mmCIF file of C-alpha atoms in Angstrom:
data_model
loop_
_atom_site.group_PDB
_atom_site.id
_atom_site.type_symbol
_atom_site.label_atom_id
_atom_site.label_comp_id
_atom_site.label_asym_id
_atom_site.label_seq_id
_atom_site.Cartn_x
_atom_site.Cartn_y
_atom_site.Cartn_z
ATOM 1 C CA UNK A 1 -1.957 -2.930 18.578
ATOM 2 C CA UNK A 2 -1.652 -0.474 21.440
ATOM 3 C CA UNK A 3 0.628 1.602 19.217
ATOM 4 C CA UNK A 4 -2.069 1.639 16.546
ATOM 5 C CA UNK A 5 -4.569 2.887 19.095
ATOM 6 C CA UNK A 6 -2.198 5.575 20.351
ATOM 7 C CA UNK A 7 -1.372 6.679 16.800
ATOM 8 C CA UNK A 8 -4.720 6.149 15.103
ATOM 9 C CA UNK A 9 -4.775 9.818 14.085
ATOM 10 C CA UNK A 10 -1.694 9.108 11.912
ATOM 11 C CA UNK A 11 -3.173 6.069 10.166
ATOM 12 C CA UNK A 12 -4.657 7.072 6.825
ATOM 13 C CA UNK A 13 -6.282 3.719 6.019
ATOM 14 C CA UNK A 14 -9.310 1.976 7.521
ATOM 15 C CA UNK A 15 -7.755 -1.154 8.998
ATOM 16 C CA UNK A 16 -9.302 -4.434 10.124
ATOM 17 C CA UNK A 17 -7.363 -7.427 11.404
ATOM 18 C CA UNK A 18 -8.535 -11.036 11.431
ATOM 19 C CA UNK A 19 -6.304 -12.988 13.765
ATOM 20 C CA UNK A 20 -6.309 -16.688 12.968
ATOM 21 C CA UNK A 21 -4.915 -19.164 15.443
ATOM 22 C CA UNK A 22 -4.683 -20.159 19.071
ATOM 23 C CA UNK A 23 -1.145 -18.973 19.831
ATOM 24 C CA UNK A 24 0.189 -17.584 23.106
ATOM 25 C CA UNK A 25 -0.823 -14.016 22.199
ATOM 26 C CA UNK A 26 -4.503 -14.879 21.760
ATOM 27 C CA UNK A 27 -5.705 -14.299 25.332
ATOM 28 C CA UNK A 28 -3.771 -11.051 25.898
ATOM 29 C CA UNK A 29 -5.010 -9.686 22.552
ATOM 30 C CA UNK A 30 -8.596 -10.654 23.328
ATOM 31 C CA UNK A 31 -8.265 -8.932 26.709
ATOM 32 C CA UNK A 32 -7.002 -5.767 24.967
ATOM 33 C CA UNK A 33 -9.896 -5.840 22.519
ATOM 34 C CA UNK A 34 -12.458 -6.490 25.263
ATOM 35 C CA UNK A 35 -11.286 -3.421 27.162
ATOM 36 C CA UNK A 36 -11.021 -0.957 24.300
ATOM 37 C CA UNK A 37 -13.641 0.108 21.754
ATOM 38 C CA UNK A 38 -11.100 1.079 19.071
ATOM 39 C CA UNK A 39 -9.236 -2.224 19.267
ATOM 40 C CA UNK A 40 -12.514 -4.147 19.390
ATOM 41 C CA UNK A 41 -13.513 -2.368 16.162
ATOM 42 C CA UNK A 42 -10.388 -3.429 14.250
ATOM 43 C CA UNK A 43 -9.713 -6.917 15.657
ATOM 44 C CA UNK A 44 -11.604 -10.148 15.072
ATOM 45 C CA UNK A 45 -10.531 -13.597 16.181
ATOM 46 C CA UNK A 46 -10.852 -16.932 14.385
ATOM 47 C CA UNK A 47 -9.681 -20.291 15.789
ATOM 48 C CA UNK A 48 -6.825 -22.010 13.996
ATOM 49 C CA UNK A 49 -7.899 -24.007 10.985
ATOM 50 C CA UNK A 50 -6.336 -26.333 8.482
ATOM 51 C CA UNK A 51 -9.348 -26.370 6.189
ATOM 52 C CA UNK A 52 -8.031 -25.386 2.742
ATOM 53 C CA UNK A 53 -11.270 -23.714 1.647
ATOM 54 C CA UNK A 54 -11.532 -21.629 4.832
ATOM 55 C CA UNK A 55 -7.892 -20.566 4.506
ATOM 56 C CA UNK A 56 -8.371 -19.780 0.810
ATOM 57 C CA UNK A 57 -11.338 -17.560 1.672
ATOM 58 C CA UNK A 58 -9.283 -15.632 4.238
ATOM 59 C CA UNK A 59 -6.322 -15.252 1.872
ATOM 60 C CA UNK A 60 -8.613 -14.189 -0.969
ATOM 61 C CA UNK A 61 -10.448 -11.558 1.062
ATOM 62 C CA UNK A 62 -7.319 -10.118 2.704
ATOM 63 C CA UNK A 63 -4.941 -7.403 1.574
ATOM 64 C CA UNK A 64 -1.910 -8.224 3.730
ATOM 65 C CA UNK A 65 -0.539 -11.310 5.463
ATOM 66 C CA UNK A 66 1.029 -10.399 8.791
ATOM 67 C CA UNK A 67 3.302 -12.829 10.615
ATOM 68 C CA UNK A 68 4.674 -11.202 13.766
ATOM 69 C CA UNK A 69 7.468 -13.589 14.733
ATOM 70 C CA UNK A 70 8.792 -16.034 12.145
ATOM 71 C CA UNK A 71 7.631 -16.151 8.572
ATOM 72 C CA UNK A 72 7.389 -19.888 7.953
ATOM 73 C CA UNK A 73 5.390 -21.579 5.235
ATOM 74 C CA UNK A 74 2.399 -19.301 5.808
ATOM 75 C CA UNK A 75 4.404 -16.642 3.997
ATOM 76 C CA UNK A 76 4.694 -18.846 0.929
ATOM 77 C CA UNK A 77 0.964 -19.507 1.034
ATOM 78 C CA UNK A 78 0.403 -15.757 1.138
ATOM 79 C CA UNK A 79 2.713 -15.143 -1.824
ATOM 80 C CA UNK A 80 0.943 -17.844 -3.845
ATOM 81 C CA UNK A 81 -2.353 -16.089 -3.089
ATOM 82 C CA UNK A 82 -0.847 -12.796 -4.255
ATOM 83 C CA UNK A 83 -0.683 -11.330 -0.766
ATOM 84 C CA UNK A 84 2.139 -9.069 0.371
ATOM 85 C CA UNK A 85 3.711 -10.051 3.684
ATOM 86 C CA UNK A 86 4.641 -8.014 6.731
ATOM 87 C CA UNK A 87 6.936 -9.681 9.226
ATOM 88 C CA UNK A 88 9.640 -8.609 11.650
ATOM 89 C CA UNK A 89 13.263 -7.993 10.818
ATOM 90 C CA UNK A 90 14.572 -10.180 13.625
ATOM 91 C CA UNK A 91 17.725 -11.940 12.439
ATOM 92 C CA UNK A 92 17.451 -14.740 14.986
ATOM 93 C CA UNK A 93 14.002 -15.691 13.739
ATOM 94 C CA UNK A 94 14.711 -15.618 10.030
ATOM 95 C CA UNK A 95 14.226 -18.825 8.119
ATOM 96 C CA UNK A 96 14.751 -19.738 4.448
ATOM 97 C CA UNK A 97 11.413 -18.129 3.591
ATOM 98 C CA UNK A 98 12.931 -14.705 4.284
ATOM 99 C CA UNK A 99 15.169 -15.058 1.246
ATOM 100 C CA UNK A 100 12.079 -14.648 -0.937
ATOM 101 C CA UNK A 101 11.036 -11.364 0.688
ATOM 102 C CA UNK A 102 11.835 -8.275 -1.352
ATOM 103 C CA UNK A 103 10.769 -4.652 -1.733
ATOM 104 C CA UNK A 104 7.797 -5.617 -3.915
ATOM 105 C CA UNK A 105 6.184 -8.473 -2.016
ATOM 106 C CA UNK A 106 6.952 -7.669 1.600
ATOM 107 C CA UNK A 107 7.890 -5.218 4.307
ATOM 108 C CA UNK A 108 10.079 -6.107 7.258
ATOM 109 C CA UNK A 109 9.398 -4.007 10.336
ATOM 110 C CA UNK A 110 11.844 -3.399 13.168
ATOM 111 C CA UNK A 111 11.197 -5.751 16.077
ATOM 112 C CA UNK A 112 9.649 -4.032 19.126
ATOM 113 C CA UNK A 113 9.202 -0.742 17.238
ATOM 114 C CA UNK A 114 5.457 -0.253 16.790
ATOM 115 C CA UNK A 115 5.732 2.748 14.461
ATOM 116 C CA UNK A 116 7.872 0.645 12.128
ATOM 117 C CA UNK A 117 4.988 -1.851 11.956
ATOM 118 C CA UNK A 118 2.470 0.909 11.230
ATOM 119 C CA UNK A 119 4.756 2.347 8.532
ATOM 120 C CA UNK A 120 5.027 -1.108 6.941
ATOM 121 C CA UNK A 121 1.249 -1.345 6.688
ATOM 122 C CA UNK A 122 1.025 2.067 5.065
ATOM 123 C CA UNK A 123 3.820 1.247 2.594
ATOM 124 C CA UNK A 124 2.058 -1.942 1.470
ATOM 125 C CA UNK A 125 -1.300 -0.200 1.116
ATOM 126 C CA UNK A 126 0.342 2.576 -0.912
ATOM 127 C CA UNK A 127 1.755 -0.104 -3.233
ATOM 128 C CA UNK A 128 -1.797 -1.292 -3.837
ATOM 129 C CA UNK A 129 -2.762 2.243 -4.837
ATOM 130 C CA UNK A 130 0.263 2.869 -7.058
ATOM 131 C CA UNK A 131 0.826 -0.537 -8.671
ATOM 132 C CA UNK A 132 -1.755 -1.934 -11.099
ATOM 133 C CA UNK A 133 -2.233 -5.679 -10.622
ATOM 134 C CA UNK A 134 -0.164 -5.623 -7.413
ATOM 135 C CA UNK A 135 -1.466 -8.976 -6.171
ATOM 136 C CA UNK A 136 -0.944 -10.596 -9.546
ATOM 137 C CA UNK A 137 2.690 -9.416 -9.646
ATOM 138 C CA UNK A 138 3.305 -11.067 -6.267
ATOM 139 C CA UNK A 139 1.639 -14.285 -7.427
ATOM 140 C CA UNK A 140 3.625 -14.287 -10.696
ATOM 141 C CA UNK A 141 6.869 -13.805 -8.806
ATOM 142 C CA UNK A 142 5.985 -16.671 -6.451
ATOM 143 C CA UNK A 143 5.268 -18.963 -9.397
ATOM 144 C CA UNK A 144 8.642 -18.223 -10.965
ATOM 145 C CA UNK A 145 10.836 -18.017 -7.856
ATOM 146 C CA UNK A 146 9.333 -20.467 -5.358
ATOM 147 C CA UNK A 147 9.830 -23.747 -7.105
ATOM 148 C CA UNK A 148 10.553 -26.775 -4.895
ATOM 149 C CA UNK A 149 14.154 -26.830 -6.161
ATOM 150 C CA UNK A 150 14.666 -23.166 -5.244
ATOM 151 C CA UNK A 151 13.114 -23.648 -1.817
ATOM 152 C CA UNK A 152 15.337 -26.669 -1.163
ATOM 153 C CA UNK A 153 18.333 -24.528 -2.090
ATOM 154 C CA UNK A 154 17.235 -21.837 0.412
ATOM 155 C CA UNK A 155 16.793 -24.448 3.146
ATOM 156 C CA UNK A 156 20.243 -25.881 2.425
ATOM 157 C CA UNK A 157 21.844 -22.409 2.614
ATOM 158 C CA UNK A 158 20.056 -21.696 5.894
ATOM 159 C CA UNK A 159 21.209 -24.996 7.407
ATOM 160 C CA UNK A 160 24.791 -24.343 6.359
ATOM 161 C CA UNK A 161 24.687 -21.017 8.238
ATOM 162 C CA UNK A 162 23.704 -22.627 11.558
#
C-alpha cells in the first residue's frame, strides 16, 4: 500500500480496499492507515467473518478479490461470485486453485514488486470497461470449470508434484 501512496499520481481509478480478517498484517496495515491520510482514505478494516450473508454482501459489492499470499478456497468463492482475482505469482505458494486462474478471471502480480500489483489492478479494471458482462463471464466459467470432480483432479495433480 505504500507503493500505491507513492505512485497515486499514476493510478487512474478511484480505489477503496476493504480488508477482511485478523491476519498477521492487520496491525501493521492499521498503523500505516492511522499515520497517513491517503491510506486512511482507501483502507477500511473488517474483522474476519464466516457469516455467509456478510461475505455475500462483500463479494457482491466488490470489483476485485485480492489475496496477497496464497489463493486458497477464497479464490473459488470469488470466481463463483463473478469476481476477478489478483494474487501473487509465487511458485512456492501456489495451490490447486491456481490452475483455474487465467487471463480472463485473474491477474498474477510479481511477488515483492509493488508496481506489478498496481498494474494488475489497472488491468482488471480495464477489463471491466472493455468487456460487457465481465462478472457474468467469470461466474459462467466457474460454473463450467470448477466442478468437484475437476477440483479433485487439480488437488491430485498438486499432491503428485510435491
